[in-house]
GROMACS .gro file of C-alpha atoms in nm:
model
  251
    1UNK     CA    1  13.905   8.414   8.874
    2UNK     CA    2  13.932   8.061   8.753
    3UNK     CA    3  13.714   7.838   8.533
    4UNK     CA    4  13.390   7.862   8.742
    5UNK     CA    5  13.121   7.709   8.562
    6UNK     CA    6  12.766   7.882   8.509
    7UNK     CA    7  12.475   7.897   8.735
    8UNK     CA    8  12.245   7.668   8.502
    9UNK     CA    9  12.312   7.342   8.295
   10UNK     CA   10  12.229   7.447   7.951
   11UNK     CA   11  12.398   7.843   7.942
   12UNK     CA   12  12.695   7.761   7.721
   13UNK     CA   13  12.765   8.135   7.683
   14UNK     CA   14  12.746   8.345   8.016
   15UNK     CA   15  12.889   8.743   8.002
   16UNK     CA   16  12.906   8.885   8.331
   17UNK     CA   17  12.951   9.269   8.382
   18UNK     CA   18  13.137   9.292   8.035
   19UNK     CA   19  13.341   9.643   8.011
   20UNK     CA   20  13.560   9.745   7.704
   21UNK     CA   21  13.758  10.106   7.621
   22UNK     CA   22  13.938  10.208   7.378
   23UNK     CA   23  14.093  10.466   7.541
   24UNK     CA   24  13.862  10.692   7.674
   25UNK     CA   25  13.575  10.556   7.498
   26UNK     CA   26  13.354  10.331   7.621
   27UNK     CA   27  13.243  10.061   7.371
   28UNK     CA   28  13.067   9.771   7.617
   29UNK     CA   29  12.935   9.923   7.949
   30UNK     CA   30  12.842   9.623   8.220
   31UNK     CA   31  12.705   9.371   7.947
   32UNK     CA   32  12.537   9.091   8.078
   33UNK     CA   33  12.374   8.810   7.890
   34UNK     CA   34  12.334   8.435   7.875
   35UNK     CA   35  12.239   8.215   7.580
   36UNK     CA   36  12.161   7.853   7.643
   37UNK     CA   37  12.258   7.543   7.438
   38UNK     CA   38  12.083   7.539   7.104
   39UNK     CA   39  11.922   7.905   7.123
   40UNK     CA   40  11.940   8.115   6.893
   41UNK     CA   41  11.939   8.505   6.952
   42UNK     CA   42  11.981   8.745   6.723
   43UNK     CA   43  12.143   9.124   6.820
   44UNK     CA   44  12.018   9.432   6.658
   45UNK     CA   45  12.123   9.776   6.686
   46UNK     CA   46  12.257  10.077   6.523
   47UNK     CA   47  12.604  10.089   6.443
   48UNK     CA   48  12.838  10.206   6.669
   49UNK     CA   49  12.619  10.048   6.954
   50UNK     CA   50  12.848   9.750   7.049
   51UNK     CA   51  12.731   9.460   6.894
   52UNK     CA   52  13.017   9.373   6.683
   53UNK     CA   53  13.269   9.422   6.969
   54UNK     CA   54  13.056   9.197   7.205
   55UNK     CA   55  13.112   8.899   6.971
   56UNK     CA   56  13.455   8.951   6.939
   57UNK     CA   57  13.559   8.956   7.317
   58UNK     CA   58  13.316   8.613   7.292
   59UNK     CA   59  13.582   8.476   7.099
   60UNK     CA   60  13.864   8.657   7.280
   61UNK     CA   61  13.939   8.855   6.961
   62UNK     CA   62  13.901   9.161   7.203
   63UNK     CA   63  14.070   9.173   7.515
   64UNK     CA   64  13.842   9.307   7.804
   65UNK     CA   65  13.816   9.607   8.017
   66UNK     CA   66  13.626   9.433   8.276
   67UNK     CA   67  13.406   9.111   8.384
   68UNK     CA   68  13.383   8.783   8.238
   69UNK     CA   69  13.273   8.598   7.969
   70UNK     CA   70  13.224   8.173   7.987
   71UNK     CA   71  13.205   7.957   7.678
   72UNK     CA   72  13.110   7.581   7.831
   73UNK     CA   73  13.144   7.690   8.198
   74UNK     CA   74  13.534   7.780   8.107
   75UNK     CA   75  13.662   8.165   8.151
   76UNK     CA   76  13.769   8.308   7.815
   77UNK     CA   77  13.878   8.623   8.010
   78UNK     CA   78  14.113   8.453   8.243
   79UNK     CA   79  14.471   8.489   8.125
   80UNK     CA   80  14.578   8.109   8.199
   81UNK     CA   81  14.283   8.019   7.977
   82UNK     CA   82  14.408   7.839   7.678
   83UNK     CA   83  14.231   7.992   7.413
   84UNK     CA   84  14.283   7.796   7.084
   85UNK     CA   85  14.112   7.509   7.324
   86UNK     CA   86  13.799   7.766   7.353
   87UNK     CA   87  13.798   7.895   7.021
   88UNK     CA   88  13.785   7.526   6.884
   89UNK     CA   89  13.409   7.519   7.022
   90UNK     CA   90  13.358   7.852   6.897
   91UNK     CA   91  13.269   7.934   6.483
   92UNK     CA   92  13.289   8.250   6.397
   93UNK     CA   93  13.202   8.433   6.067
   94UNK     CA   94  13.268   8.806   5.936
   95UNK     CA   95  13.117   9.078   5.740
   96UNK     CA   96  13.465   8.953   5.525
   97UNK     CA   97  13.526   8.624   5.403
   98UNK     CA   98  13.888   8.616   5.438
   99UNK     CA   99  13.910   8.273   5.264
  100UNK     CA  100  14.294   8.214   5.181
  101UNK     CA  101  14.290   8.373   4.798
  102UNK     CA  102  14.581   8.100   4.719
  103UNK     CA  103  14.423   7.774   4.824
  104UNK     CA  104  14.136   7.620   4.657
  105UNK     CA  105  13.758   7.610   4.811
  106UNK     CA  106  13.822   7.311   4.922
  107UNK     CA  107  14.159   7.370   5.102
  108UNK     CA  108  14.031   7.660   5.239
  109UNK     CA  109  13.785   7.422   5.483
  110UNK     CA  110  14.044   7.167   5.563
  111UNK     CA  111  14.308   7.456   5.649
  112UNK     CA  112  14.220   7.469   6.037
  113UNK     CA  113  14.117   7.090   6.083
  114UNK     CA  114  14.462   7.021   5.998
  115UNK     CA  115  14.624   7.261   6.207
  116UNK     CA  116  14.453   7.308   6.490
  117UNK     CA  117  14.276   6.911   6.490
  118UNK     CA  118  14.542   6.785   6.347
  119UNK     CA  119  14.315   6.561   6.141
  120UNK     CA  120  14.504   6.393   5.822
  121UNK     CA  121  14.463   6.521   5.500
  122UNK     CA  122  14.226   6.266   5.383
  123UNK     CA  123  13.991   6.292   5.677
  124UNK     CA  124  14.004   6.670   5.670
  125UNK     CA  125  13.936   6.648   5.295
  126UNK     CA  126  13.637   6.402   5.352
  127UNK     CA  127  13.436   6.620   5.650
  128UNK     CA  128  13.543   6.971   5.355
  129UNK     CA  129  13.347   6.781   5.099
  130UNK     CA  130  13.075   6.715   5.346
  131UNK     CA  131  13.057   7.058   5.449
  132UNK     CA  132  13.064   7.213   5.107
  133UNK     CA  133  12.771   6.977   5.005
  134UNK     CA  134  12.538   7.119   5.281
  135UNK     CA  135  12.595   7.492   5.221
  136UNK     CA  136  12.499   7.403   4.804
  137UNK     CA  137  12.891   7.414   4.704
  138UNK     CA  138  13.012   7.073   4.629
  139UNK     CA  139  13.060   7.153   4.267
  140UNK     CA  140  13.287   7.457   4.381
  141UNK     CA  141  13.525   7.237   4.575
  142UNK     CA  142  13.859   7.275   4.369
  143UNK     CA  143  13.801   7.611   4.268
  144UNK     CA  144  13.926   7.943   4.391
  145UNK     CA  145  13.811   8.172   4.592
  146UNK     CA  146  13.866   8.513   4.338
  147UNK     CA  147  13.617   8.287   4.110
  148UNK     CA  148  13.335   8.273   4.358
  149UNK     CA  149  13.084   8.534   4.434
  150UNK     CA  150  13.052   8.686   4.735
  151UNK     CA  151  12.737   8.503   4.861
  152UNK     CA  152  12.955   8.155   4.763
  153UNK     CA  153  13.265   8.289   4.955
  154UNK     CA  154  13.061   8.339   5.290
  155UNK     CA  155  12.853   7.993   5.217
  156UNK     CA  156  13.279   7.856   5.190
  157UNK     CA  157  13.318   8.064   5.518
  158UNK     CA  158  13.013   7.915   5.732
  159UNK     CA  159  13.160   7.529   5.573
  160UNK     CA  160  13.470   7.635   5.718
  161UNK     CA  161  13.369   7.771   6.066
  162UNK     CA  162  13.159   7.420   6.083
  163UNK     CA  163  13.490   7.204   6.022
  164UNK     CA  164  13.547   7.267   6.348
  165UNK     CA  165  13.243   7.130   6.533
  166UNK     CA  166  13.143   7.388   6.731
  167UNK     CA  167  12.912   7.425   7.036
  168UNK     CA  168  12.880   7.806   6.940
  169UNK     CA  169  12.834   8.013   6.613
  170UNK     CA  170  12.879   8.389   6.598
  171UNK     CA  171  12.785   8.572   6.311
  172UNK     CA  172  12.914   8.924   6.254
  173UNK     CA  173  12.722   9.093   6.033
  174UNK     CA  174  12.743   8.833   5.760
  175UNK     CA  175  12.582   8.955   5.459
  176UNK     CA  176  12.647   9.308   5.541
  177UNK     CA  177  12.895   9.287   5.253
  178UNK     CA  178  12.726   9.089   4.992
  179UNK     CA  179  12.524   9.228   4.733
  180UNK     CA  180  12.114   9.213   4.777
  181UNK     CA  181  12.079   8.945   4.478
  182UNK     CA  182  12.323   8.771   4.723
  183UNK     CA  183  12.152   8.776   5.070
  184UNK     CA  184  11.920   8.516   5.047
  185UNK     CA  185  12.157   8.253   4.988
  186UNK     CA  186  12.365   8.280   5.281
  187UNK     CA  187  12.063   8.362   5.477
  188UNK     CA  188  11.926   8.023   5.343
  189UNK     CA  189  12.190   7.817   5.466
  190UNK     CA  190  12.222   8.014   5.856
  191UNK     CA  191  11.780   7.907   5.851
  192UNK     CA  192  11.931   7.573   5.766
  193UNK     CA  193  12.218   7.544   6.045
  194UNK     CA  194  11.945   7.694   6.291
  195UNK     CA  195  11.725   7.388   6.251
  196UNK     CA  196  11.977   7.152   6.346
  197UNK     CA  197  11.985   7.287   6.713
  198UNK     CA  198  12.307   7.486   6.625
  199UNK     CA  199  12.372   7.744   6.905
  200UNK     CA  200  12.365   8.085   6.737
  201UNK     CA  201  12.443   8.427   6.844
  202UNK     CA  202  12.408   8.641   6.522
  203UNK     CA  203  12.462   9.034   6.480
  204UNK     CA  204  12.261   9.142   6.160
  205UNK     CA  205  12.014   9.433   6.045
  206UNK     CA  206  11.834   9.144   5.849
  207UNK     CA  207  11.485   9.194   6.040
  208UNK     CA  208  11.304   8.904   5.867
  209UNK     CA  209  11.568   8.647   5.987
  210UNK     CA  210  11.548   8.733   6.337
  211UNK     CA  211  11.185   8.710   6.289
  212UNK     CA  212  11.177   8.354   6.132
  213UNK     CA  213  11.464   8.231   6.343
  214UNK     CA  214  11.541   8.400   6.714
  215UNK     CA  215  11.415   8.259   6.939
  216UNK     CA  216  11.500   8.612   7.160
  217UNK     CA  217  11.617   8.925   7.028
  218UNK     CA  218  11.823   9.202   7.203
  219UNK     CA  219  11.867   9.543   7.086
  220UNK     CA  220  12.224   9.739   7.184
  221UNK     CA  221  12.263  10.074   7.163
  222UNK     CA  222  12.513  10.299   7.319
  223UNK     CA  223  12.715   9.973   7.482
  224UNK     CA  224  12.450   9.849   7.678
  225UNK     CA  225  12.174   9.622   7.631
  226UNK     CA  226  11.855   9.817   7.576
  227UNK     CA  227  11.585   9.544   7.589
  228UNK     CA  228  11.505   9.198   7.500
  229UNK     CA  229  11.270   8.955   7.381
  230UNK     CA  230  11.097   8.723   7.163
  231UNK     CA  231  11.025   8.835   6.781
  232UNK     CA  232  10.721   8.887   6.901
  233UNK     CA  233  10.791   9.129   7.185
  234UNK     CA  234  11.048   9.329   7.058
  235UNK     CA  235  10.983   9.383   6.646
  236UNK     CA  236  10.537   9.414   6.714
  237UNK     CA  237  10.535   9.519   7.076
  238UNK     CA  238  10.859   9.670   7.159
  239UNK     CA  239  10.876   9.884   7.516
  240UNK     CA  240  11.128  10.069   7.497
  241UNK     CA  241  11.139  10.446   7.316
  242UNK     CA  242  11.512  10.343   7.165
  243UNK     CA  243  11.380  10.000   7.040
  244UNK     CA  244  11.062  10.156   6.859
  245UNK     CA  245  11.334  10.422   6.736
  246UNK     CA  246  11.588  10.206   6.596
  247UNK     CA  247  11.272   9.979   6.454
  248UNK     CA  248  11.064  10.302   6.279
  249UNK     CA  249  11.437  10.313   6.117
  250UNK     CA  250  11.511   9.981   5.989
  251UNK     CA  251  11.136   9.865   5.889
   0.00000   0.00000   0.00000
């Protein structure tokens, strides 16, 4: 299948009939699911239940068992896809920072801009700066990363997925890792990025975020997409029995 393009205008991310195994075991079982340009939807679901996996075959970190998935109309599943071109419209950050330990903060954001924009140092340094003032870390710029705390390494981490200038950002779990004290920082600057217009596909437990910032939430569970919604629909009036399950659990 080549780059096809998706049925309406504004769906920058389409996944049709998305299948993954490992092995025997089915992880993703005929996903489908489009987000449109500047939404913002937040996943929920137990652990185990996909969610994590789904993002990752979004950025072609996965390879697929089956269907396709199209970032700006262009198939990331199709093997004569160039990928670094997708992935340079894609951000993506983790439950872990993984911030190079040996370069400074600053470094750290102009790493990819350099190699895969091939910006010069100087402009590269210029947009880090820039970057690093908006998530609250200018004065952190020159140190290193063992220095930080964890909610200032993934604040580093979202500067550094935004170098790029991407159409899309995924979240994987991002403050799954961090401390509570730490949360609300990191949380603070996603709100932030949301209100731009930033496209957004986020996998968290964080309830109150997807209720202050979705615009739809989906619940996974089991590799398949359960139900979906506004806030408003799925966290007051939820229909399904798994939804109110996985809810009566979390709230």
């Amino acid at each position: 299948m080549t780059n096809e393009t998706n049925n309406s205008s504004d769906c920058i991310v389409n996944i049709v009939d998305l299948q993954k195994s490992f092995g025997d075991h089915v992880v993703l079982d005929h996903i489908n699911l489009k987000v449109r340009l500047g939404e913002k939807v937040v996943v929920l679901g137990p652990s185990g239940s996909g969610k994590s996996t789904m993002l990752r075959c979004i950025n072609a970190l996965e390879e697929v068992s089956g269907g396709h998935i199209y970032v700006d109309g262009i198939d990331v599943t199709d093997p004569h896809t160039n990928l670094n071109k997708v992935r340079e419209h894609l951000g993506m950050v983790f439950q872990r920072f993984n911030l190079w330990p040996h370069k400074s903060v600053v470094e750290n954001v102009m790493l990819a801009q350099q190699a895969v924009l091939k910006k010069g140092a100087d402009e590269a340094r210029k947009k880090a700066l820039e970057l690093l003032a908006r998530v609250g870390l200018a004065e952190k710029a020159d140190a290193y990363p063992a220095s930080l705390s964890g909610g200032q390494q993934q604040r580093v981490a979202i500067a550094r997925a935004l170098a790029m200038d991407p159409k899309v950002m995924l979240f994987d779990e991002p403050t799954s890792a961090l401390d509570p004290e730490l949360v609300g920082e990191v949380l603070a600057v996603m709100k932030a990025l949301a209100e731009t217009g930033m496209t957004m596909i986020v996998v968290t437990h964080e309830i109150g975020f997807a209720r202050e910032v979705a615009d739809r939430v989906i619940l996974m569970d089991g590799g398949h997409i359960i139900e979906e919604g506004s806030p408003e629909d799925m966290l007051v009036n939820p229909k399904e029995e798994r939804t109110k399950a996985f809810l009566a659990r979390v709230l």
